[in-house]
PDB file of C-alpha atoms in Angstrom:
ATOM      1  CA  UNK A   1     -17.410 -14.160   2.806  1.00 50.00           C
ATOM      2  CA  UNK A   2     -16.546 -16.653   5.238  1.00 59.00           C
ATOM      3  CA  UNK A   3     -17.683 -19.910   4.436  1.00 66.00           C
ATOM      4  CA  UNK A   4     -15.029 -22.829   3.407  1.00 66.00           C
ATOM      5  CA  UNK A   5     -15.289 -22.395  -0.496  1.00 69.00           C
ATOM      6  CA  UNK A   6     -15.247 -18.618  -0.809  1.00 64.00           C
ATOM      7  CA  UNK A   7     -12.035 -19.284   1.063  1.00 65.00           C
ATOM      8  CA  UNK A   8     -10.577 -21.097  -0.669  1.00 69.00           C
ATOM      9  CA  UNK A   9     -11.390 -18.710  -3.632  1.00 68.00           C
ATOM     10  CA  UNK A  10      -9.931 -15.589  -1.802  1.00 65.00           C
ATOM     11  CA  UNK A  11      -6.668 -17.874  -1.041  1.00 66.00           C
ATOM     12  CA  UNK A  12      -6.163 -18.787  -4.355  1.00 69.00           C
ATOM     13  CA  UNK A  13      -6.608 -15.183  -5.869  1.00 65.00           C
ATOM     14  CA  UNK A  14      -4.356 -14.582  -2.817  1.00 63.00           C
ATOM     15  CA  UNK A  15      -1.511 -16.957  -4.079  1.00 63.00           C
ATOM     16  CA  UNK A  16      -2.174 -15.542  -7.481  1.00 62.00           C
ATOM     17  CA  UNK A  17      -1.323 -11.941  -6.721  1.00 60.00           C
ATOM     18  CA  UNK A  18       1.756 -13.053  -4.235  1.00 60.00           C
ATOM     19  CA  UNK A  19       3.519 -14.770  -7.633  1.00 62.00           C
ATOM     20  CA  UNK A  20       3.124 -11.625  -9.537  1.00 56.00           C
ATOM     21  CA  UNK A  21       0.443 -12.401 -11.937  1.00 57.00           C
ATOM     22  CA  UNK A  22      -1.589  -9.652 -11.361  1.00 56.00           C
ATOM     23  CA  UNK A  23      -0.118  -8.112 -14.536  1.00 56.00           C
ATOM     24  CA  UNK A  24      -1.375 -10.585 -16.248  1.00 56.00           C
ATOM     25  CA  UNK A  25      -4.810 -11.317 -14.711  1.00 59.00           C
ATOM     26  CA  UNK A  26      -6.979  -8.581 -13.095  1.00 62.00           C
ATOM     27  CA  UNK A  27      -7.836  -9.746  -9.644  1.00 66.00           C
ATOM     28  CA  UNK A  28     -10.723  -8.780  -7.534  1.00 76.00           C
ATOM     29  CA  UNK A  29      -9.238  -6.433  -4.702  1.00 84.00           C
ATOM     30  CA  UNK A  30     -10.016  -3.106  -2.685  1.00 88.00           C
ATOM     31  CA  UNK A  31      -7.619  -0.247  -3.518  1.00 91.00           C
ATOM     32  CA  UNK A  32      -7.112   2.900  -1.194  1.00 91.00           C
ATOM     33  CA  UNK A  33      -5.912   5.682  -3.607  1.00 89.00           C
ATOM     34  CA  UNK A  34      -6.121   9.355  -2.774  1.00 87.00           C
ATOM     35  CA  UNK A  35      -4.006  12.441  -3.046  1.00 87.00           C
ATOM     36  CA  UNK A  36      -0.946  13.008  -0.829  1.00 82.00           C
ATOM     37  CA  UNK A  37      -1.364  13.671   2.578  1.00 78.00           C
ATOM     38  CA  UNK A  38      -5.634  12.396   2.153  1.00 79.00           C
ATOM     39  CA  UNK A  39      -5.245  10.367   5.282  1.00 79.00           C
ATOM     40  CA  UNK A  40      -5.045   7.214   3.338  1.00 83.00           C
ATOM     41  CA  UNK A  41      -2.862   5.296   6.143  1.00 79.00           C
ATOM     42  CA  UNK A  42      -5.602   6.231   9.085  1.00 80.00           C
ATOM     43  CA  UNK A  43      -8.412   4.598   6.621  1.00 84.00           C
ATOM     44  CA  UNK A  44      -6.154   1.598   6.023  1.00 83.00           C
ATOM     45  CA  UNK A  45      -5.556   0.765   9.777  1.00 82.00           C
ATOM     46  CA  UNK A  46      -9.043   1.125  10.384  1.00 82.00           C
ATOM     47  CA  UNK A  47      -9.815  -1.517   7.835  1.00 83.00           C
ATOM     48  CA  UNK A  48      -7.133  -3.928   8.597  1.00 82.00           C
ATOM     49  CA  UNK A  49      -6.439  -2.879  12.495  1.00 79.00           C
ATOM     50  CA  UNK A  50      -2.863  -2.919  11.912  1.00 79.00           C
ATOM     51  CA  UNK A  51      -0.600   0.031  12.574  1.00 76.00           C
ATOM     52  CA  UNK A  52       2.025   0.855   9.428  1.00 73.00           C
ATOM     53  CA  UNK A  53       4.538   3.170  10.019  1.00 69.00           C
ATOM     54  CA  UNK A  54       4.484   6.759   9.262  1.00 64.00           C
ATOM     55  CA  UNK A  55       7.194   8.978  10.549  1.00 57.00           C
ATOM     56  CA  UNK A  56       8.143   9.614   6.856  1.00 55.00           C
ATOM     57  CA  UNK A  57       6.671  12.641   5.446  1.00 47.00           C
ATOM     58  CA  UNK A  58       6.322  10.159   2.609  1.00 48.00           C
ATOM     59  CA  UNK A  59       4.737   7.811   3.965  1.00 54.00           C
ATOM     60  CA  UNK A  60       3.890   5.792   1.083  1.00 72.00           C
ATOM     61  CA  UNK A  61       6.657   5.100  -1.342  1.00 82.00           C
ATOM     62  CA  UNK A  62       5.144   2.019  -3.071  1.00 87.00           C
ATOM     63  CA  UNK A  63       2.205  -0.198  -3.438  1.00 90.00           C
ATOM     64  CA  UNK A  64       1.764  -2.543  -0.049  1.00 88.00           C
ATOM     65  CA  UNK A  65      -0.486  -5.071  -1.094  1.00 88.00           C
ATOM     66  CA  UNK A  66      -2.258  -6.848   2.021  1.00 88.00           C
ATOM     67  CA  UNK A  67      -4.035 -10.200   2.081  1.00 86.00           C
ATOM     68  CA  UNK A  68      -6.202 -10.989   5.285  1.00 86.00           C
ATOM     69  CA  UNK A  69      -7.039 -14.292   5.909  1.00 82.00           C
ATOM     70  CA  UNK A  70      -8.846 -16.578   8.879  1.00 79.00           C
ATOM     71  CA  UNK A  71      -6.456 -18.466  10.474  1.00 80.00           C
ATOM     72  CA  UNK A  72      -6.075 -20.451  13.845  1.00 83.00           C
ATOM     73  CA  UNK A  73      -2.772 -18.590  14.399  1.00 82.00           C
ATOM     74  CA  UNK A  74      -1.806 -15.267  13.971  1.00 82.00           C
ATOM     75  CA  UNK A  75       0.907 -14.848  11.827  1.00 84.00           C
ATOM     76  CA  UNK A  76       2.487 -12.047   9.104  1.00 88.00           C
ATOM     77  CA  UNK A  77       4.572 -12.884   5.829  1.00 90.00           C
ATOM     78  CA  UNK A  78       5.926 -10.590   4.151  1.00 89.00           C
ATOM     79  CA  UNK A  79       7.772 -10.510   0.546  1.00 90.00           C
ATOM     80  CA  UNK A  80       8.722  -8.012  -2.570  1.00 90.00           C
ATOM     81  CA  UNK A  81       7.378  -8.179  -5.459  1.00 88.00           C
ATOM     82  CA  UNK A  82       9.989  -6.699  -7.993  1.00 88.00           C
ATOM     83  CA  UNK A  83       8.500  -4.017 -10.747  1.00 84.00           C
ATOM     84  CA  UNK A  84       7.617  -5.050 -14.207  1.00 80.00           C
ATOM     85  CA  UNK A  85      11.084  -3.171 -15.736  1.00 81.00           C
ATOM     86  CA  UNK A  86      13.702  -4.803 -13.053  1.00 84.00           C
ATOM     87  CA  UNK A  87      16.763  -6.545 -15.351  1.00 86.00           C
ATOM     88  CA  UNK A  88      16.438  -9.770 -14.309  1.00 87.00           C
ATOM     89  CA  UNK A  89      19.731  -9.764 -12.200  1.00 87.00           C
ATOM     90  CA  UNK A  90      17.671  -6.602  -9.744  1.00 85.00           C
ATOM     91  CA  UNK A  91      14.741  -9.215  -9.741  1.00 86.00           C
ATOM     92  CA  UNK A  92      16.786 -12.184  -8.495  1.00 88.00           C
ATOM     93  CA  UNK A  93      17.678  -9.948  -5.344  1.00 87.00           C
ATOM     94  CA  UNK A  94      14.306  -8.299  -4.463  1.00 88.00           C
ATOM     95  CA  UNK A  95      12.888 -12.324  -4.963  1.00 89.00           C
ATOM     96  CA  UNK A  96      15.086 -13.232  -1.943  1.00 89.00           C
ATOM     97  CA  UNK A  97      13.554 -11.036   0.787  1.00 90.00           C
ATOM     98  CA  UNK A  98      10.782 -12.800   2.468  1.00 91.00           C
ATOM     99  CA  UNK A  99      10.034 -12.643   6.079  1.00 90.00           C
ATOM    100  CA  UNK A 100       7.719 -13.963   8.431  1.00 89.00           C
ATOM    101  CA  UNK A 101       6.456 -12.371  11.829  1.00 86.00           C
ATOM    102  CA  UNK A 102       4.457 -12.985  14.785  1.00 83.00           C
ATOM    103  CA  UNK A 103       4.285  -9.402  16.554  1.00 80.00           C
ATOM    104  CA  UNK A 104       3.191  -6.670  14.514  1.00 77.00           C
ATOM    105  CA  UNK A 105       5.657  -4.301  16.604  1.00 81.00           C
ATOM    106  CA  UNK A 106       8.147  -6.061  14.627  1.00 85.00           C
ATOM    107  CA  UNK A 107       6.375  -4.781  11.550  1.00 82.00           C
ATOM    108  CA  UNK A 108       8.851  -1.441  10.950  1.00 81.00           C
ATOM    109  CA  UNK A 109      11.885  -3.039  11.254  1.00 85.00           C
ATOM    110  CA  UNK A 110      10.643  -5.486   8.367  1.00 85.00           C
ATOM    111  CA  UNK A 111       9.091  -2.676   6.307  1.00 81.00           C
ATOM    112  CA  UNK A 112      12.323  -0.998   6.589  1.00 81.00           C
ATOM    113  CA  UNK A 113      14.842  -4.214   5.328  1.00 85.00           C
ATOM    114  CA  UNK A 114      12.211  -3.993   2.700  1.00 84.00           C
ATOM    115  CA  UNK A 115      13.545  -0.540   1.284  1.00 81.00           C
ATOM    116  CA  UNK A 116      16.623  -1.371   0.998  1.00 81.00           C
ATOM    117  CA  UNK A 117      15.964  -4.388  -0.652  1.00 84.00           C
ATOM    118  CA  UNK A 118      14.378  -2.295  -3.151  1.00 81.00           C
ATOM    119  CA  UNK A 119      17.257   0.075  -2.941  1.00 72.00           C
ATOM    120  CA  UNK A 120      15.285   3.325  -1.067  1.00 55.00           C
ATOM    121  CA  UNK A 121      18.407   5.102   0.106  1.00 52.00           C
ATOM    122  CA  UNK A 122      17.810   7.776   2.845  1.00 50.00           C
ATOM    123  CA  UNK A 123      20.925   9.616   2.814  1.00 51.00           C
ATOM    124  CA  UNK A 124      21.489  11.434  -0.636  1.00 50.00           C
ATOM    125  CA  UNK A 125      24.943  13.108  -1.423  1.00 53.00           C
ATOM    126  CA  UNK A 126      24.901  17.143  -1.848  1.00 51.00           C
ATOM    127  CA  UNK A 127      22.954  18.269  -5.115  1.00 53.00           C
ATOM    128  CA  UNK A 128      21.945  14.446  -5.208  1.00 55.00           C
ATOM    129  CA  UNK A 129      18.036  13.906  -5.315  1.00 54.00           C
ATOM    130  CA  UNK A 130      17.207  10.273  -5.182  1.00 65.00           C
ATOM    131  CA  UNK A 131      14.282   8.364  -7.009  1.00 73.00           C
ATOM    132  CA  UNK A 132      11.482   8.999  -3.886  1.00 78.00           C
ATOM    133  CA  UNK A 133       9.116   5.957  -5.602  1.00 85.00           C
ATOM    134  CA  UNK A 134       9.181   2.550  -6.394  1.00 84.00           C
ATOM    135  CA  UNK A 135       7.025   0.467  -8.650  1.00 86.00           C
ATOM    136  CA  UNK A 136       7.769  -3.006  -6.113  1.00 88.00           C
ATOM    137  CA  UNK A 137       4.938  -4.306  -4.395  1.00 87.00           C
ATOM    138  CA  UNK A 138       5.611  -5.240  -0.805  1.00 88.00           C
ATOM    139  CA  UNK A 139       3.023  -8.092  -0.352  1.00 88.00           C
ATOM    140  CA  UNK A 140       1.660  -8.632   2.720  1.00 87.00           C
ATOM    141  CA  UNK A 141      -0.258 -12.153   3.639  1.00 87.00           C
ATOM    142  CA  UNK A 142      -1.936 -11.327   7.261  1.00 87.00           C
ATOM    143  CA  UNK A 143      -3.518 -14.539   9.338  1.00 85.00           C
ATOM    144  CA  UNK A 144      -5.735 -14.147  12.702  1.00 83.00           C
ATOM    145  CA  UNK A 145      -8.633 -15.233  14.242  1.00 82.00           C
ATOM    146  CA  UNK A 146     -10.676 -12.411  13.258  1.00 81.00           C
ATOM    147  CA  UNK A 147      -9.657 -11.402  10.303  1.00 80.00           C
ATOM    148  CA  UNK A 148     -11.966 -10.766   7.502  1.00 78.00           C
ATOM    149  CA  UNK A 149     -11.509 -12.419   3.830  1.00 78.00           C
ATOM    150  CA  UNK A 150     -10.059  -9.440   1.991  1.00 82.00           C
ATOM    151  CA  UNK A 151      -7.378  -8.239  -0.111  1.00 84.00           C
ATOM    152  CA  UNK A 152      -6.873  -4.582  -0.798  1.00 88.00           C
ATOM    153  CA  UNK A 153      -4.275  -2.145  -1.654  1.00 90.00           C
ATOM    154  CA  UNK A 154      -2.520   0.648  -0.532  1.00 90.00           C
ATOM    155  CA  UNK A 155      -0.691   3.250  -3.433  1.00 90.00           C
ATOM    156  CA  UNK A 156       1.150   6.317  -3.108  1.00 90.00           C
ATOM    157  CA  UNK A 157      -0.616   9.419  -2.477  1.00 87.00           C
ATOM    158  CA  UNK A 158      -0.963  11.333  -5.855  1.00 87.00           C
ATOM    159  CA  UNK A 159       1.439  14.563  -6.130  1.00 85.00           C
ATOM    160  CA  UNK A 160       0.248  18.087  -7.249  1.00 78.00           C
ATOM    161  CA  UNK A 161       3.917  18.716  -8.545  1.00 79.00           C
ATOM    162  CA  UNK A 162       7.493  18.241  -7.575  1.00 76.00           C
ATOM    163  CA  UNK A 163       9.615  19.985  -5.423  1.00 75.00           C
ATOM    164  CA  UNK A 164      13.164  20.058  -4.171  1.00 70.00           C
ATOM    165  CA  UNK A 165      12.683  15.998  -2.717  1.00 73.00           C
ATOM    166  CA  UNK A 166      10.457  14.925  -5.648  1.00 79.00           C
ATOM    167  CA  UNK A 167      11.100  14.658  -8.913  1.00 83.00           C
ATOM    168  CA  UNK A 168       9.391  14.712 -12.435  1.00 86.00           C
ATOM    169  CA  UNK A 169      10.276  10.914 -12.397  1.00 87.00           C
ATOM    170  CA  UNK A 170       8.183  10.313  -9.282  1.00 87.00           C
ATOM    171  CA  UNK A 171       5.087  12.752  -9.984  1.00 89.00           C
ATOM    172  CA  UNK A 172       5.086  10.747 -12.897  1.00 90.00           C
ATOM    173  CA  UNK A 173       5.509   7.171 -11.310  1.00 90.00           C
ATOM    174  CA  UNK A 174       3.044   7.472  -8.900  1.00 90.00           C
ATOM    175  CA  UNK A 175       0.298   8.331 -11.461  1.00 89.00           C
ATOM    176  CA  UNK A 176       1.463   5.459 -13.443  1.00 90.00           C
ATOM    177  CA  UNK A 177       1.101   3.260 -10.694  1.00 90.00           C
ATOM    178  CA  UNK A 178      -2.244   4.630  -9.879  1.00 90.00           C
ATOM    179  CA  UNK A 179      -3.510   4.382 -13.319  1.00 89.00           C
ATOM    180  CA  UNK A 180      -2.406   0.485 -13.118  1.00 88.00           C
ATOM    181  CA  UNK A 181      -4.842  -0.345  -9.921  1.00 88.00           C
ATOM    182  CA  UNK A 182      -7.378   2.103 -10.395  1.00 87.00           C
ATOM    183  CA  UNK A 183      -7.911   0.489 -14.000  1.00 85.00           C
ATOM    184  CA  UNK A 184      -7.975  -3.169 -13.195  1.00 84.00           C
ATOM    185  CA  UNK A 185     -11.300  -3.993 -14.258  1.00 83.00           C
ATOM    186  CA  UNK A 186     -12.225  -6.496 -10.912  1.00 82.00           C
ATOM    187  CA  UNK A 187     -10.862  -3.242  -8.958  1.00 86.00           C
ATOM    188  CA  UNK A 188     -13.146  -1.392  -6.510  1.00 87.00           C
ATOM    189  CA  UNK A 189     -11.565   1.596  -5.956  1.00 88.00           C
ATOM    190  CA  UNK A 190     -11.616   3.563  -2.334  1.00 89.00           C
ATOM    191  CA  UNK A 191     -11.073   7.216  -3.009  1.00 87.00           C
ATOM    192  CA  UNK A 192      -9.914   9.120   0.484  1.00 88.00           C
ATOM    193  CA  UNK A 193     -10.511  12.763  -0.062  1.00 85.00           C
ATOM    194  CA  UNK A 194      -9.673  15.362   2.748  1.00 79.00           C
ATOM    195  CA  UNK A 195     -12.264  17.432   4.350  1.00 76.00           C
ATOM    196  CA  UNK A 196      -9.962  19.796   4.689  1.00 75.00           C
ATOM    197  CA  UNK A 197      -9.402  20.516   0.959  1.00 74.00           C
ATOM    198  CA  UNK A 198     -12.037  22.049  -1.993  1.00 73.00           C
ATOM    199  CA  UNK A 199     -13.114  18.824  -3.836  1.00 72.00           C
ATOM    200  CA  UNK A 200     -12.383  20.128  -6.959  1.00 73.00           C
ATOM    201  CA  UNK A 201      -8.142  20.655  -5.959  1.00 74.00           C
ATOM    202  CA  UNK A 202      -8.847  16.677  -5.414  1.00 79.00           C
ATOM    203  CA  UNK A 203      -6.672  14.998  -8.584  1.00 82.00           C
ATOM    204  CA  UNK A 204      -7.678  11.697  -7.511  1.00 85.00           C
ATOM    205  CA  UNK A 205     -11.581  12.433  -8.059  1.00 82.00           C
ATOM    206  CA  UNK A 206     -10.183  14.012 -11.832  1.00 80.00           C
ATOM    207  CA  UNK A 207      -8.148  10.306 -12.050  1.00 80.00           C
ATOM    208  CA  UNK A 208     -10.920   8.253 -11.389  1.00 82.00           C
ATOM    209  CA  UNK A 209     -13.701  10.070 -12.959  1.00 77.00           C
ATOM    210  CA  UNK A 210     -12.291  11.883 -16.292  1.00 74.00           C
ATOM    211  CA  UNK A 211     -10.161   8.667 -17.176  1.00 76.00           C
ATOM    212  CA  UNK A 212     -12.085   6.077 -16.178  1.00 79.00           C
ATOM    213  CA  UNK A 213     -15.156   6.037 -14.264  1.00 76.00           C
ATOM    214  CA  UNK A 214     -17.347   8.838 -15.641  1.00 76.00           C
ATOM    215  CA  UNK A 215     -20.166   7.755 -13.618  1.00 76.00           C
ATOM    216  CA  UNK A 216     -18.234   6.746 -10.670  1.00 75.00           C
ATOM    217  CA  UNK A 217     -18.943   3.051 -11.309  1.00 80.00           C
ATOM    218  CA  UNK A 218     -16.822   0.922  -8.848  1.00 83.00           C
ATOM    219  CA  UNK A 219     -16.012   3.473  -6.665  1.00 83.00           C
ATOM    220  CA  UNK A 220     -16.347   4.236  -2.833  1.00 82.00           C
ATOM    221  CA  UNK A 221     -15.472   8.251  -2.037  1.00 79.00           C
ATOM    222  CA  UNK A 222     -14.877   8.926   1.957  1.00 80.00           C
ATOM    223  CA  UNK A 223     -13.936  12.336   3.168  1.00 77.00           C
ATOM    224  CA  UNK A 224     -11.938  12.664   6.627  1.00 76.00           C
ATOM    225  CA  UNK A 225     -10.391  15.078   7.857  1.00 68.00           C
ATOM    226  CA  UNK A 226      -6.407  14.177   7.617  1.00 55.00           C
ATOM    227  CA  UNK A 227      -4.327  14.603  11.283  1.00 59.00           C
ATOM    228  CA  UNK A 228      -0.757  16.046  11.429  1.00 61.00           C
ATOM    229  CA  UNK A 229       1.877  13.752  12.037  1.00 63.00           C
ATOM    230  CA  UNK A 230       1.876  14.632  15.533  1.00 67.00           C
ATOM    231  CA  UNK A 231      -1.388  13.531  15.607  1.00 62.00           C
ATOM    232  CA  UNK A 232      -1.065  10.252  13.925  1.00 63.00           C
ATOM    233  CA  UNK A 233       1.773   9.451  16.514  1.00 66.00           C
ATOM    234  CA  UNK A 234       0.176  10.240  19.393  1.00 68.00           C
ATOM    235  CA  UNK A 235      -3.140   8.523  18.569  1.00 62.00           C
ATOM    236  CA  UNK A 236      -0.328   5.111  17.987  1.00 67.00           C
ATOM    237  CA  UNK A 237       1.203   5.351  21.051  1.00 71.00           C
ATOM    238  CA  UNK A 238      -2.357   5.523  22.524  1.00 66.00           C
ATOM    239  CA  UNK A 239      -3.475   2.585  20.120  1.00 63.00           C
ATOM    240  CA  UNK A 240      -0.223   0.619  20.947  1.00 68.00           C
ATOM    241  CA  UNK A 241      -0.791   1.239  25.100  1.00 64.00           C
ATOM    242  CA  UNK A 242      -4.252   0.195  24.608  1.00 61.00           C
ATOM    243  CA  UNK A 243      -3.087  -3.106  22.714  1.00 60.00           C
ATOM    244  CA  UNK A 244      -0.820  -3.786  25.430  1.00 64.00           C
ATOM    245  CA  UNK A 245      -2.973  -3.122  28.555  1.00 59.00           C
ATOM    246  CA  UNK A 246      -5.382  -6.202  26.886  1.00 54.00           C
TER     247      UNK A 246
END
């Protein structure tokens, strides 16, 4: 997919999905989806080669759309897309963040304005337990040399049930939300599954299978085995020593 007309296709369904009109059309695009914890974030740096950040134990709060495309330069915009129920006054102030990037070490700091333009507090006052999830899209347009034509998606990891940090509200969000990608009929759905769990304790095979795909039409299943975060940041600082010895 890398001749000058599909291109130009990819960068207009690109522009497309950066307005917001996703909701309205369904766009062709790659989704990661998987339970909590699958080791969804290892499977998207493998396919995009860029490092997101993980030291939450949540490390997924919201949908991050990403948008690779072949440039001369290498570049990384980034922008909010406010959820479909914002009052328009909440929409007007997510629509102001954008930002733009040339070092991907620069890419937490970004990621974290982000949250608080969508208002993802960290510090909760006693008995307080804030909303965990957000239905935002933080879009992300990524330009190299190398990189591949491709858009796909990352959503939140789907919850067996909440606890003392997650509500009802956000079990129930983050289905919602993956109900909404997985069900886009130009979707091709990536389902991360954990070797280290029984298939069947797997809700996102019972998602994609019992309410949509019965015969697992337009869907891609990969089984890893999911690292501890002490793991994941060693093998970054590792990755990020290696980046910066070439």
């Amino acid at each position: 997919m890398q001749t000058e007309e599909q291109r130009q296709v990819l960068d207009a369904v690109s522009h497309v999905g950066q307005c917001g009109l996703d909701n309205i059309l369904s766009l062709p695009q790659l989704v990661v989806c998987g339970d909590q914890s699958a080791g969804k974030s290892s499977v998207l740096e493998a396919l995009t080669d860029i490092t997101f950040p993980t030291k939450d134990s949540i490390c997924t709060r919201f949908a991050t759309e990403i948008h690779l495309r072949r440039e001369n330069k290498i570049s990384l915009a980034i922008k909010v897309i406010p959820g479909p129920d914002r009052i328009l006054e909440e929409q007007d102030k997510i629509n102001v963040f954008k930002e733009s990037i040339n070092d991907f070490l620069d890419l937490p700091r970004v990621m974290k304005e982000a949250m608080y333009t969508m208002d993802i507090r960290k510090d909760e006052q006693p008995g307080e337990i804030l909303q965990a999830f957000f239905p935002e899209n933080l879009s992300n347009e990524v330009c190299g040399t190398t990189q591949p034509q491709l858009a796909l998606v990352d959503i939140p990891g789907l919850i067996a049930t909440h606890t003392s940090k997650l509500t009802e509200k956000d079990v129930e969000l983050v289905a919602v939300i993956t109900d909404r990608y997985i069900s886009m009929p130009r979707t091709i759905c990536l389902a991360v599954v954990s070797a280290k769990n029984d298939i069947n304790n797997q809700k996102i095979l019972a998602q994609v299978r019992k309410k949509f795909y019965p015969r697992g039409e337009r869907t891609l299943g990969m089984g890893i085995e999911a690292l501890s975060p002490s793991q994941i940041h060693l093998q970054q600082s590792l990755l990020s020593k290696q980046r910066t010895s070439s």
